JSON list of C-alpha atoms in Angstrom, two decimals:
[
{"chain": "A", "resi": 296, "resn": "UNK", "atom": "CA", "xyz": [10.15, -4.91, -17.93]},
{"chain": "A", "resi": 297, "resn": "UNK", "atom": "CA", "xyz": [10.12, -2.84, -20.89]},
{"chain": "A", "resi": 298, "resn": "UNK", "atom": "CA", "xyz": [8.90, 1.00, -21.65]},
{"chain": "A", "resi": 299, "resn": "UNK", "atom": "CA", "xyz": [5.06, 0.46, -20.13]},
{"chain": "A", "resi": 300, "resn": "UNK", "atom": "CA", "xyz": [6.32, -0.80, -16.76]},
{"chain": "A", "resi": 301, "resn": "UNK", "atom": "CA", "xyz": [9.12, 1.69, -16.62]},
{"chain": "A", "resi": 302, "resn": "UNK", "atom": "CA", "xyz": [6.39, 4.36, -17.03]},
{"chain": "A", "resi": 303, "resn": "UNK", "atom": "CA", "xyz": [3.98, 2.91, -14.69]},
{"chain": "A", "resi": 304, "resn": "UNK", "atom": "CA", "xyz": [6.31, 2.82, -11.45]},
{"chain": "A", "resi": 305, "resn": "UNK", "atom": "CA", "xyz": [7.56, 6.14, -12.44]},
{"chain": "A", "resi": 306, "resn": "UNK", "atom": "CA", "xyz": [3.98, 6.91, -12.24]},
{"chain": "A", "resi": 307, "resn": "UNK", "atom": "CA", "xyz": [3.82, 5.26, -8.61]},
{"chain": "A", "resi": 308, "resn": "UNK", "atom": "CA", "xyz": [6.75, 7.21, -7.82]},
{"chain": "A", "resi": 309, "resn": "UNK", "atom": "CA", "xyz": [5.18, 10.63, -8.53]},
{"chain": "A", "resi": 310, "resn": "UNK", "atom": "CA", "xyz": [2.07, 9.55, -6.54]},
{"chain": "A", "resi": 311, "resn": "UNK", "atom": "CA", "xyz": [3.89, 8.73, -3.28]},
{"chain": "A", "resi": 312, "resn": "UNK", "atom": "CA", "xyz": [4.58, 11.08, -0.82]},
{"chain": "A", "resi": 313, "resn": "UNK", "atom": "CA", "xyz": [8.14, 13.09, -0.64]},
{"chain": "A", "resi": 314, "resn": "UNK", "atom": "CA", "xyz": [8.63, 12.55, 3.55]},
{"chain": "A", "resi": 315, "resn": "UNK", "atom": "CA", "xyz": [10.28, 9.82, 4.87]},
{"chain": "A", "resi": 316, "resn": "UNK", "atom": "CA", "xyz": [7.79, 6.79, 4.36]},
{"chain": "A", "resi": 317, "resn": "UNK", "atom": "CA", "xyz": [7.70, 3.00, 4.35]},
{"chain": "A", "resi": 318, "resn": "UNK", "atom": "CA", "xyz": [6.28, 1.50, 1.06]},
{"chain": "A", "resi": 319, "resn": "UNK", "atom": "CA", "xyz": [4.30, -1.92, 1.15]},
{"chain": "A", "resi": 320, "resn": "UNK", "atom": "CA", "xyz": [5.01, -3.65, -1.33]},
{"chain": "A", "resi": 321, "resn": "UNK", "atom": "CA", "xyz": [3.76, -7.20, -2.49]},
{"chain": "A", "resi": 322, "resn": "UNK", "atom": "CA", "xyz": [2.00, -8.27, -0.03]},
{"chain": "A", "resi": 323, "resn": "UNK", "atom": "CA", "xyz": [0.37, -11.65, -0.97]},
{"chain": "A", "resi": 324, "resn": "UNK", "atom": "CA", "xyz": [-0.75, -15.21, 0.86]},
{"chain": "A", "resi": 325, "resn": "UNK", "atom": "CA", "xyz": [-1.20, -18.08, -1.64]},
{"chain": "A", "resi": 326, "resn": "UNK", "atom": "CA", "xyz": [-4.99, -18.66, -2.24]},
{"chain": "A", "resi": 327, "resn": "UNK", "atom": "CA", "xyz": [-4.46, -22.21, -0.26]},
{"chain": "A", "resi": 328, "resn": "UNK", "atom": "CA", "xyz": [-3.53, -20.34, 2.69]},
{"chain": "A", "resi": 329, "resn": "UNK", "atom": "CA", "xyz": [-6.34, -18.00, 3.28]},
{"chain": "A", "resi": 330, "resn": "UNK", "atom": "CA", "xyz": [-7.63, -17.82, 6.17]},
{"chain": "A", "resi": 331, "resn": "UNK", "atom": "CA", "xyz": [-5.39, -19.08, 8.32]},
{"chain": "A", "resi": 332, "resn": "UNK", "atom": "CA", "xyz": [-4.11, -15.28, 9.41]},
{"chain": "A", "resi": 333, "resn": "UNK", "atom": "CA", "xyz": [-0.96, -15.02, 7.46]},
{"chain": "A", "resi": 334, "resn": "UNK", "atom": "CA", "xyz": [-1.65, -11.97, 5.66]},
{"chain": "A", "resi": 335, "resn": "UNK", "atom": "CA", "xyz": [-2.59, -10.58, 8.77]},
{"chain": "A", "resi": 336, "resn": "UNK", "atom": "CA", "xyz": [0.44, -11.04, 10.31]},
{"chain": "A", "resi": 337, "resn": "UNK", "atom": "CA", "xyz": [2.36, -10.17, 7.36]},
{"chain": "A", "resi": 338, "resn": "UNK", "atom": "CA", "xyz": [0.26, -6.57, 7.78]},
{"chain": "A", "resi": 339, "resn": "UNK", "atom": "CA", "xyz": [0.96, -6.37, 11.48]},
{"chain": "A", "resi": 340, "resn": "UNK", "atom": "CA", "xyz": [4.62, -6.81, 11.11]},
{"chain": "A", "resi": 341, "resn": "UNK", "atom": "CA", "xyz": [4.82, -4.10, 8.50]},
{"chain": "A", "resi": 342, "resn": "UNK", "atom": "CA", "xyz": [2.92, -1.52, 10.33]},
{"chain": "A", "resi": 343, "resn": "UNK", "atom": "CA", "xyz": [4.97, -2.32, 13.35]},
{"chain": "A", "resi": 344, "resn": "UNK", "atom": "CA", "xyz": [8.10, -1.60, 11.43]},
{"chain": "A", "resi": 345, "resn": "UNK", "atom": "CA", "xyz": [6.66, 1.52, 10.18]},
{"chain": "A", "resi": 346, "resn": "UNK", "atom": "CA", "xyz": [5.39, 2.53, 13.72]},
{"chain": "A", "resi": 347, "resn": "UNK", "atom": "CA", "xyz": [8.18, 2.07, 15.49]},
{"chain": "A", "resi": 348, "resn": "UNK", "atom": "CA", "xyz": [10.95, 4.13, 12.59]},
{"chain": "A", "resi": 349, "resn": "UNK", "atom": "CA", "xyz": [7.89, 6.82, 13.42]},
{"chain": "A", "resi": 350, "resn": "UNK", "atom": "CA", "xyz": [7.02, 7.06, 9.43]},
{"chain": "A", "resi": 351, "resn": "UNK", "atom": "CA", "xyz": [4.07, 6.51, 7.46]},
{"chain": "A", "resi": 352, "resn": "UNK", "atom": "CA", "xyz": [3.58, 3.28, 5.83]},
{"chain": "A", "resi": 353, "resn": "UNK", "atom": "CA", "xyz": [2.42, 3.71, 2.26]},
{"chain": "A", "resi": 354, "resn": "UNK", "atom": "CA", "xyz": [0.84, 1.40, -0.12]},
{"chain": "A", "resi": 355, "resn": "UNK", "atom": "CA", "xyz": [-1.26, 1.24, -3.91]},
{"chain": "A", "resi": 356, "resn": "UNK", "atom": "CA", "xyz": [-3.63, -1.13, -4.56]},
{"chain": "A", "resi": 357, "resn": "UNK", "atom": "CA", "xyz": [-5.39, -2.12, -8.05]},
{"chain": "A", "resi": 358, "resn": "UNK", "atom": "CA", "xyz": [-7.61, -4.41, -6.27]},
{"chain": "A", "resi": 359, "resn": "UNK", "atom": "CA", "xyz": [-11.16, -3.19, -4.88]},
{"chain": "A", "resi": 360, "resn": "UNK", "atom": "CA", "xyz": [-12.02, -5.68, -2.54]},
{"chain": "A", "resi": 361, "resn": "UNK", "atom": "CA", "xyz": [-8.31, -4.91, -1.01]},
{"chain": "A", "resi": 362, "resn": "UNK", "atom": "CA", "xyz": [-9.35, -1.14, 0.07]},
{"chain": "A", "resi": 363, "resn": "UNK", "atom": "CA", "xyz": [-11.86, -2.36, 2.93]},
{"chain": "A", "resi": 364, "resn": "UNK", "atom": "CA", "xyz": [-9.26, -4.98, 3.76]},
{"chain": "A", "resi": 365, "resn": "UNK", "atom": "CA", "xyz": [-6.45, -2.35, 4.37]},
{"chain": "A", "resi": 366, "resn": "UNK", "atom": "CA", "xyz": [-8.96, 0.13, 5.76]},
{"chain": "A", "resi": 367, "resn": "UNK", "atom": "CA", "xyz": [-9.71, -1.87, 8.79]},
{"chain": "A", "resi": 368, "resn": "UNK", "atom": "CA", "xyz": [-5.89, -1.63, 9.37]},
{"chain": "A", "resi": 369, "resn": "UNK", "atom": "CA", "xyz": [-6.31, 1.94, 9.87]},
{"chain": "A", "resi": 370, "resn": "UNK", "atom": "CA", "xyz": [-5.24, 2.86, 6.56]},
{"chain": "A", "resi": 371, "resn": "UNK", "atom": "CA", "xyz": [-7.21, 5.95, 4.04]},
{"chain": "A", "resi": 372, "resn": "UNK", "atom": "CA", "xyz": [-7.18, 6.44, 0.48]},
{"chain": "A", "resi": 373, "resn": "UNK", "atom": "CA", "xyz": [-5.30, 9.21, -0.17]},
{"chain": "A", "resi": 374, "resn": "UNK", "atom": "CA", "xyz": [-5.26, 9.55, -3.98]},
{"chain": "A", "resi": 375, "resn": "UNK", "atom": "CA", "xyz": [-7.01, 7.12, -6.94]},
{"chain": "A", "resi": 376, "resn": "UNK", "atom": "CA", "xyz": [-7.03, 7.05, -10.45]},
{"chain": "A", "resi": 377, "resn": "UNK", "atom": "CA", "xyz": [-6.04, 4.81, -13.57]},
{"chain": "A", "resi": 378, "resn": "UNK", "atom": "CA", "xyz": [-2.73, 3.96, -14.46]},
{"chain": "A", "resi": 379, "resn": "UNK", "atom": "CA", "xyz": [-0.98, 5.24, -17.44]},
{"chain": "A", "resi": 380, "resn": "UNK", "atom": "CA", "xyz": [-1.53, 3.63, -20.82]},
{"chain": "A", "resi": 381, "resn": "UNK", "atom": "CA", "xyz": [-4.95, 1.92, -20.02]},
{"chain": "A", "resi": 382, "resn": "UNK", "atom": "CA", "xyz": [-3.74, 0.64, -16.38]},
{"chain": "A", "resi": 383, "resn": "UNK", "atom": "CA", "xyz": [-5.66, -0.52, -13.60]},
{"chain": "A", "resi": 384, "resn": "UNK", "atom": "CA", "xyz": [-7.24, 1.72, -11.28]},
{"chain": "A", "resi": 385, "resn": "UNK", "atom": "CA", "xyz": [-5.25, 2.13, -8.62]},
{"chain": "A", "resi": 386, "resn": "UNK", "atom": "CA", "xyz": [-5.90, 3.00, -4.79]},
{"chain": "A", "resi": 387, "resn": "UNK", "atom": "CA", "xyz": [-2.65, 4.43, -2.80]},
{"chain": "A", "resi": 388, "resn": "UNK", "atom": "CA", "xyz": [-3.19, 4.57, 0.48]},
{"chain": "A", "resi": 389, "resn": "UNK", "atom": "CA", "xyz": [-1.62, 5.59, 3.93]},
{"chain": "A", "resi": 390, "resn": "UNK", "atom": "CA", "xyz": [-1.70, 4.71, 7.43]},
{"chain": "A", "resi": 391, "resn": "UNK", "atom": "CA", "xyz": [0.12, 7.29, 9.67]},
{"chain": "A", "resi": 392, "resn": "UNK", "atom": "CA", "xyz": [2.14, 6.04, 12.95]},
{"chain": "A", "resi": 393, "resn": "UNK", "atom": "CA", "xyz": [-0.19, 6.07, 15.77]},
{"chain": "A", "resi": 394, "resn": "UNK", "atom": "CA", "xyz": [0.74, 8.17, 18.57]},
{"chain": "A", "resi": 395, "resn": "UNK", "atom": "CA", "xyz": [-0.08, 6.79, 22.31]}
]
């Protein structure tokens, strides 16, 4: 808690989009359980969600190697920078619904 993380969600706040939108979240497998397609599911339920309520699903990222991982879920960087008060750099990303 406290003033710093206050100020850095407020920041997330301002960088998410005003339309109706699903935010990811927390999205994490433990280490022990790579591999065995949990996060991938976890993903897959999410963007089902989001596809069938016919919003975006949005999402920020301070890991690197996690942009190439969401990207191949049809998700684009939309915005990145650092955060506030010597932050991370941060990713936020989007992956609009998919019309058929």
């Amino acid at each position: 808690g406290g003033a710093r993380f206050q100020a850095f969600w407020d920041w997330i706040a301002e960088a998410t989009p005003p339309e109706p939108h699903w935010f990811l979240d927390q999205l994490a497998v433990e280490p022990a359980a790579h591999g065995r397609g949990i996060g991938r599911a976890l993903l897959e339920h999410a963007i089902g969600l989001a596809q069938a309520d016919g919003h975006p699903l949005i999402l920020e990222t301070g890991s690197p190697g996690n942009v190439g991982l969401y990207r191949r879920f049809g998700f684009r960087v939309i915005h990145e920078e650092d955060a506030p008060g010597g932050g991370p750099h941060v990713w936020f990303m989007r992956r609009d619904v998919t019309r058929l």
